[in-house]
XYZ file of N, CA and C in Angstrom:
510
model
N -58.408 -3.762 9.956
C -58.159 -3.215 8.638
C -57.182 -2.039 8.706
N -57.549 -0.835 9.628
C -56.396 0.370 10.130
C -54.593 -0.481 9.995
N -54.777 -1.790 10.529
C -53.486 -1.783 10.874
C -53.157 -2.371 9.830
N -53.728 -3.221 8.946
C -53.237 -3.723 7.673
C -52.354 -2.793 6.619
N -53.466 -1.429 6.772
C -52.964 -0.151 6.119
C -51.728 0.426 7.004
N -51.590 0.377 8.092
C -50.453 1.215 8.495
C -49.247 0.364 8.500
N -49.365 -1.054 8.368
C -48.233 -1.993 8.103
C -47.819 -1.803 6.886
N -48.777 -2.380 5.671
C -48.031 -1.859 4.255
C -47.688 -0.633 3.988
N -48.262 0.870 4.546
C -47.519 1.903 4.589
C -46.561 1.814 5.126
N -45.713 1.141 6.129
C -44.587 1.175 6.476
C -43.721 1.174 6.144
N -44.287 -0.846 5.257
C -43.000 -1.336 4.466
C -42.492 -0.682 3.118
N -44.067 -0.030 2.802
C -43.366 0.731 1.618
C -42.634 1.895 2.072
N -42.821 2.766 2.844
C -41.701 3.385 3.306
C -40.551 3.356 3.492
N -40.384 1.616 4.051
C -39.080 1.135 4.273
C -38.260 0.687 3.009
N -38.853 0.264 1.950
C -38.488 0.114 0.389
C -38.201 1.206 0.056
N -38.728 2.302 -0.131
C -38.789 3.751 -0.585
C -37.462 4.001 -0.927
N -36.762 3.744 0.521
C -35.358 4.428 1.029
C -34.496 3.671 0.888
N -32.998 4.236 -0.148
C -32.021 3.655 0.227
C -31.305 2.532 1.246
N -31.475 1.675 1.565
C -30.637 1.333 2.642
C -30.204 0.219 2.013
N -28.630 0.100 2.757
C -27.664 -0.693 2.389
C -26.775 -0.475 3.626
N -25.950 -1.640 3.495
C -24.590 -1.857 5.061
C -24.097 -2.808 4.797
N -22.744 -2.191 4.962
C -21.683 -3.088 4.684
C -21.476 -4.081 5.640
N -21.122 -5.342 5.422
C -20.994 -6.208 6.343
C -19.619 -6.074 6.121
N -19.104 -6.111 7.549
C -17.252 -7.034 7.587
C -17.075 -7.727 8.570
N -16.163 -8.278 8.127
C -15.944 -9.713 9.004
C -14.416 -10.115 8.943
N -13.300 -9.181 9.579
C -11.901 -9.522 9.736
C -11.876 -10.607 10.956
N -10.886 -11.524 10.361
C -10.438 -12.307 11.614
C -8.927 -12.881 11.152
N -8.450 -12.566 12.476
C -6.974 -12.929 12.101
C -6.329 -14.050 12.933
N -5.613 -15.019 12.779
C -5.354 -16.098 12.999
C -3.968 -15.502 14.458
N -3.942 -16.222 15.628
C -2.800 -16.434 16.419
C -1.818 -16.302 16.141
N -0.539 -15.025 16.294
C 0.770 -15.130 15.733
C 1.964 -15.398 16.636
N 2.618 -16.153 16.029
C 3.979 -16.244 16.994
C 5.546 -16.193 16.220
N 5.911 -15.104 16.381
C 7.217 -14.546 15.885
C 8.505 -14.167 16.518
N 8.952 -13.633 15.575
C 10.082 -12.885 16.256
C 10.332 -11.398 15.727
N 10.613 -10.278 16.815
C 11.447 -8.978 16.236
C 12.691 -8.927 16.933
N 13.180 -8.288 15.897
C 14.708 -7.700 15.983
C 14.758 -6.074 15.869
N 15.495 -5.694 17.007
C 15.946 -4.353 17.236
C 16.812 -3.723 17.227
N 17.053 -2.533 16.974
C 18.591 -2.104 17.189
C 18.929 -2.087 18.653
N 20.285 -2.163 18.678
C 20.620 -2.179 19.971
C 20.497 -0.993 20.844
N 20.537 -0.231 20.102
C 20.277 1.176 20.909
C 18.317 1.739 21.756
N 17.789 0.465 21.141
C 16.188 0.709 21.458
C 16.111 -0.214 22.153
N 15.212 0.315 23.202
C 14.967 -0.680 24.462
C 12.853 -0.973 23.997
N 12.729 -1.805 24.029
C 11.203 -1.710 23.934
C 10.096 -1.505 25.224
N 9.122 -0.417 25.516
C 8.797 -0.791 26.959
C 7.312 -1.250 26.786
N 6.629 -1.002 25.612
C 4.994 -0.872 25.543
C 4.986 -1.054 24.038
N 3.814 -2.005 24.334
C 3.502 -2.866 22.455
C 1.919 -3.209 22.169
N 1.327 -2.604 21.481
C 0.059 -3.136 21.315
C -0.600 -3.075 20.032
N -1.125 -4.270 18.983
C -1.886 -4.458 18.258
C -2.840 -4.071 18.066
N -3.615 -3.604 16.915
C -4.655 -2.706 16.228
C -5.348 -3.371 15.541
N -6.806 -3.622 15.092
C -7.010 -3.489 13.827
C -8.120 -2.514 13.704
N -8.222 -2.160 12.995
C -9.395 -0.956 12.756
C -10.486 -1.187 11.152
N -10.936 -0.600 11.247
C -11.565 0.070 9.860
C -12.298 1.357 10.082
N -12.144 1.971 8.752
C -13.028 2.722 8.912
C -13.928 3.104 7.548
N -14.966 4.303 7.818
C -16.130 3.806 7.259
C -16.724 5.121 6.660
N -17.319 5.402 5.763
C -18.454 6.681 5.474
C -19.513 6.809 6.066
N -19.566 7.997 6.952
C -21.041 7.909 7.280
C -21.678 8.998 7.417
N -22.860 9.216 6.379
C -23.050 10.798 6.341
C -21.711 11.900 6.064
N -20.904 11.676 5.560
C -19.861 12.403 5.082
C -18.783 12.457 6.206
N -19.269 12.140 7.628
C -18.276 11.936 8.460
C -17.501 10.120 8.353
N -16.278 10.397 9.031
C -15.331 9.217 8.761
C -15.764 8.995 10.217
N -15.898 7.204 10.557
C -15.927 6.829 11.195
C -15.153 5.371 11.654
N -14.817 4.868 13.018
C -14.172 3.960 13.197
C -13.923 2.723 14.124
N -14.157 1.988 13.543
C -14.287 0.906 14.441
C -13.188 0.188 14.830
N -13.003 -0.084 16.217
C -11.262 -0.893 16.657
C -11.434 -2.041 17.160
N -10.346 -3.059 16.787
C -10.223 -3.965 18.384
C -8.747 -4.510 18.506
N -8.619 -4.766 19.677
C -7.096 -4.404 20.337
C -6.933 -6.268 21.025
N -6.262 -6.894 19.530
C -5.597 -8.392 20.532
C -4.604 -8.618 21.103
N -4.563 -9.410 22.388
C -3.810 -8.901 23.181
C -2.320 -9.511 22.605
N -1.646 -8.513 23.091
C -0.212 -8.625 21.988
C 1.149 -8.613 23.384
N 2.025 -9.901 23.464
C 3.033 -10.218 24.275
C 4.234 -10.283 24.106
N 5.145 -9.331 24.364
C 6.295 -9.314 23.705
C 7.273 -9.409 24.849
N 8.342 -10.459 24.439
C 9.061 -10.696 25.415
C 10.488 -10.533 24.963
N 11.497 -10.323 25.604
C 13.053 -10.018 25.860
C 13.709 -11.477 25.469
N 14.292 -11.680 24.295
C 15.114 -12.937 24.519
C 16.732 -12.079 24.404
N 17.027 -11.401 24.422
C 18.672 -11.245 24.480
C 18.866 -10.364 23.430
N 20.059 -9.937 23.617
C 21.205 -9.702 21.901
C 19.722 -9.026 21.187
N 19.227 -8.576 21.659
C 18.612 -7.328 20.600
C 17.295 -7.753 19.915
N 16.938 -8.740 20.186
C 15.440 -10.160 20.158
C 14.787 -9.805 20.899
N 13.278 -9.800 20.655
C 12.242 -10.291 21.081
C 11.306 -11.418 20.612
N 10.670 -11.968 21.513
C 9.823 -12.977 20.917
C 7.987 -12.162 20.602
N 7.591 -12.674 20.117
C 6.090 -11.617 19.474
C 5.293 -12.748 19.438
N 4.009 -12.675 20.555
C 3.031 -13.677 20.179
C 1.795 -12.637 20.081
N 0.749 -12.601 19.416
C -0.350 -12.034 19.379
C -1.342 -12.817 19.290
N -2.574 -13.003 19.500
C -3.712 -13.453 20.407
C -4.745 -13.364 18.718
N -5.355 -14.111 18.458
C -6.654 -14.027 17.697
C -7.254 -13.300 17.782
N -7.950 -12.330 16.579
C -8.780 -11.718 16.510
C -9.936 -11.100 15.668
N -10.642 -10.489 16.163
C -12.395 -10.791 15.617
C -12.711 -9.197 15.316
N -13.454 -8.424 14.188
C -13.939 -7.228 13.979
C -14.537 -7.932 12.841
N -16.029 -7.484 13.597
C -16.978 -7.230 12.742
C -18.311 -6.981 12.968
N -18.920 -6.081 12.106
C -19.988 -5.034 12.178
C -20.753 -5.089 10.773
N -22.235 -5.016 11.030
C -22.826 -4.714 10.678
C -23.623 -3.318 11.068
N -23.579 -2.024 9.723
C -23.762 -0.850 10.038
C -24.419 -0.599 9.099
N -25.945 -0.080 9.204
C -26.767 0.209 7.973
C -26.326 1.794 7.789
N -26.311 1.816 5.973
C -25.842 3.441 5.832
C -24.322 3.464 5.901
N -23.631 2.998 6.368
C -21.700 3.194 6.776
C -21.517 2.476 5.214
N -20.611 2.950 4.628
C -19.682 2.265 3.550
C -18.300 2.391 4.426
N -17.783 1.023 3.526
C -16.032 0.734 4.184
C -15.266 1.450 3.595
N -14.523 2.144 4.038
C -13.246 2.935 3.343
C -12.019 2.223 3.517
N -11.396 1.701 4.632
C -10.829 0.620 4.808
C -10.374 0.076 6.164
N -9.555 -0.835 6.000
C -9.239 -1.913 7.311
C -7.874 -1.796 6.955
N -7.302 -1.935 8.227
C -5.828 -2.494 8.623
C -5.206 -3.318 9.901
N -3.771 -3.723 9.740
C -3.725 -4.020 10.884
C -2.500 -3.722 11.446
N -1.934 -3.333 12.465
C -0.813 -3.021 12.635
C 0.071 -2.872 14.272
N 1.151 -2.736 13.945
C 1.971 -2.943 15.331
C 2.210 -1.627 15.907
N 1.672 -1.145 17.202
C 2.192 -0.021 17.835
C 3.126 -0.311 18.967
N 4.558 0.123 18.576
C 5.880 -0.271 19.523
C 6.005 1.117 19.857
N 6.308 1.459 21.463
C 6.922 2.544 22.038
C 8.259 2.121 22.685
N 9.573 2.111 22.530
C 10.732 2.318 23.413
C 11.704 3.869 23.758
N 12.709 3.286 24.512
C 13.233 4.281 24.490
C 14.791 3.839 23.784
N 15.089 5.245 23.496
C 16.042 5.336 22.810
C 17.638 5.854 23.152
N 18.677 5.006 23.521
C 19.805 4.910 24.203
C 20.905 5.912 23.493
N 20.495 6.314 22.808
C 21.542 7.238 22.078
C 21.366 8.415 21.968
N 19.714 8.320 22.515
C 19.694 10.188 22.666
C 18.902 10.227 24.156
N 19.813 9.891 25.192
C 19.683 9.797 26.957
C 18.463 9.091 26.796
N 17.674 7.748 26.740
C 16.706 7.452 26.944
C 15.328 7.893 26.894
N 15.772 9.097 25.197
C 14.272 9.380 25.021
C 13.071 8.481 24.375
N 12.107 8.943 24.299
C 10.918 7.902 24.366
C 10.723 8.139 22.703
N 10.551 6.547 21.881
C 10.594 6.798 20.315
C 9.628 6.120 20.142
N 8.467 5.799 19.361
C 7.268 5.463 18.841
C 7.073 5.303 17.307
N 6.234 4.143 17.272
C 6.455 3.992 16.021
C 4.952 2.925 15.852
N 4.477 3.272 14.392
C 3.199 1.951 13.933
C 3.999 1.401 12.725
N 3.811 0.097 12.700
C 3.963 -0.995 12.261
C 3.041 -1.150 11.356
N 2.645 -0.774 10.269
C 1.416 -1.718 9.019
C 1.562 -2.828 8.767
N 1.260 -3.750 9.234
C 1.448 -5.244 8.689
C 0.460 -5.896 7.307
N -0.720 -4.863 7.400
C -1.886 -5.560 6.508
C -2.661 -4.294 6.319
N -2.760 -3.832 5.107
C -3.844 -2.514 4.798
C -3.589 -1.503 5.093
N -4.499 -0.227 5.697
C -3.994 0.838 5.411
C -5.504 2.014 6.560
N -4.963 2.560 7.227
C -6.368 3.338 7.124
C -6.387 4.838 6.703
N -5.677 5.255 5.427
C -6.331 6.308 5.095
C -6.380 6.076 3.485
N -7.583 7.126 3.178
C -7.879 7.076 1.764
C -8.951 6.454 1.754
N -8.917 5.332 0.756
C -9.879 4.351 0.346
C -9.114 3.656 -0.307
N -9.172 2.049 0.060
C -8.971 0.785 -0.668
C -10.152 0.411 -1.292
N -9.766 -0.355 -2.646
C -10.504 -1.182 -3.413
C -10.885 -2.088 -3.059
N -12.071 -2.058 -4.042
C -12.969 -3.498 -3.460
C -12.145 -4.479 -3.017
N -11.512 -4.928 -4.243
C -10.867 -6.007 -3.849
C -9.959 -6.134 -2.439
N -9.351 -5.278 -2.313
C -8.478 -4.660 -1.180
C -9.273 -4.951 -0.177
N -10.292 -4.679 -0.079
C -11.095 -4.961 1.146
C -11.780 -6.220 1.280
N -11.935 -7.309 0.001
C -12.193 -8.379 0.119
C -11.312 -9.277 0.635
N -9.790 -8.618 0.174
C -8.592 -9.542 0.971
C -8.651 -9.308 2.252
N -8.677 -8.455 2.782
C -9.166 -8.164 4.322
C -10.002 -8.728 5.169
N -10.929 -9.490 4.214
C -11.721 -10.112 4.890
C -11.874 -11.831 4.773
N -10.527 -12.276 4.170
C -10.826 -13.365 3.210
C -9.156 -14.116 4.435
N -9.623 -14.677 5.424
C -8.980 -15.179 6.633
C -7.844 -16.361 5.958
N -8.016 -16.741 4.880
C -6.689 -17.370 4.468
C -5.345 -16.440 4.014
N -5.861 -15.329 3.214
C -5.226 -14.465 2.913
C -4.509 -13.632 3.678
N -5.108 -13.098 4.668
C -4.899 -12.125 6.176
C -3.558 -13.275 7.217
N -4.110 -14.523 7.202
C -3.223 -15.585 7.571
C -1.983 -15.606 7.166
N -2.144 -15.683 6.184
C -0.675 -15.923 4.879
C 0.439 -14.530 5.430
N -0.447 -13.641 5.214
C 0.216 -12.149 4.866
C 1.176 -12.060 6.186
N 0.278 -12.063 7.495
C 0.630 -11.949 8.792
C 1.364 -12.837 9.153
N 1.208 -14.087 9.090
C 2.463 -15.069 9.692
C 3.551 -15.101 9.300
N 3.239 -14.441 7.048
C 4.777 -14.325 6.665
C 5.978 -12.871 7.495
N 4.901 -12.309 7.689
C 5.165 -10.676 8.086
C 6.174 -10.965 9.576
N 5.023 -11.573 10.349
C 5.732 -11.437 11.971
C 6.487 -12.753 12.192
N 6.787 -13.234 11.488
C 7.562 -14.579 11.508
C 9.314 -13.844 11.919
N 9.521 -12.976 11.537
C 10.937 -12.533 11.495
C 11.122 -11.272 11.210
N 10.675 -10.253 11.788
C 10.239 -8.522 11.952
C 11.636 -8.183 12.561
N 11.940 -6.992 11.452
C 13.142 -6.200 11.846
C 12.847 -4.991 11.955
N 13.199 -4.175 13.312
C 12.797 -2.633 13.172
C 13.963 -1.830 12.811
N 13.462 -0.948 13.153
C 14.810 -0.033 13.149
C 14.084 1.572 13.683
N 15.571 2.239 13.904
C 14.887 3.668 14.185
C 15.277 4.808 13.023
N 14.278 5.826 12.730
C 14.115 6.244 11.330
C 14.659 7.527 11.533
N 15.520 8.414 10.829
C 16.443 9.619 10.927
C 15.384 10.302 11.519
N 14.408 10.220 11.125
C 13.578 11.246 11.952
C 13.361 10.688 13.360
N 13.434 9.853 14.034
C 13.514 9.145 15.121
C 11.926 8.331 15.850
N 11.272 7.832 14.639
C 10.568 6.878 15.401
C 11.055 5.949 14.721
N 10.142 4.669 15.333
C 10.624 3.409 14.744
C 9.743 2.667 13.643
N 10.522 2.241 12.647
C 9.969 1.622 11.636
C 10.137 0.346 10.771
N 9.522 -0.109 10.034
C 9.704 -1.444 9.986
C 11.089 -1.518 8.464
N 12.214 -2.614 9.096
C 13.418 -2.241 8.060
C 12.731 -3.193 6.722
């Protein structure tokens, strides 16, 4: 009988309280493209992002994952861009989504000012600061859409380098 009572005290405890968690579930489809560079940028280091991030207890929090991203030298100022499938998702009781993105981090160097080192992120899909809308975040999670966006995106990527001198997407 004790434990009958300390079980339904529980659950009502557990009713009592708020709880809620956002589920997400990004997944992004295999890409295979092309970028174009200026000639003056050499590319040496390239790696793909996606993130979100989240409310929690008033602190911002963040979740990553890194697909593996292959960029190769075809000539005359080309590269070829394949990126690898990928998976984020969490279930976090208490966290609300603030948002998701996804994006290209290119480091080269730069031939016109002695081979200094220029850096640059790429947004291809979303955003991580502020807060996106619901909806915004339903496209994020809605793998036909994320598909569409990204294959139209890296299908034929032109950079460039920005007066202020990182690199950005033309």
């Amino acid at each position: 009988m004790k434990i009958k009572i300390k079980l339904l005290s529980f659950l009502l405890l557990l009713v009592s309280f708020n709880v809620f968690a956002d589920n997400v579930f990004v997944r992004t489809p295999e890409l295979t493209g092309k970028l174009t560079a200026p000639a003056v940028l050499n590319l040496t280091d390239w790696q793909t992002i996606m993130s979100c991030h989240f409310n929690f207890k008033g602190s911002r929090k963040e979740s990553v994952r890194y697909p593996q991203t292959i960029i190769k030298s075809l000539g005359n100022n080309e590269y070829s861009l394949f990126i690898k499938k990928g998976s984020l998702s969490e279930t976090l009781p208490g966290w609300k989504l603030l948002t998701c993105a996804y994006k290209l981090l290119l480091i080269g160097k730069n031939s016109d000012l002695n081979g200094r080192s220029v850096f640059g992120e790429i947004y291809l899909l979303g955003q991580e600061h502020g807060e996106m809308s619901t909806d915004e975040l339903k496209d994020m999670q809605n793998k036909n859409y994320v598909a569409k966006i990204l294959t139209d995106k890296t299908q034929d990527l032109k950079i460039a380098i920005a007066p202020e001198g990182g690199i950005v997407a033309e």
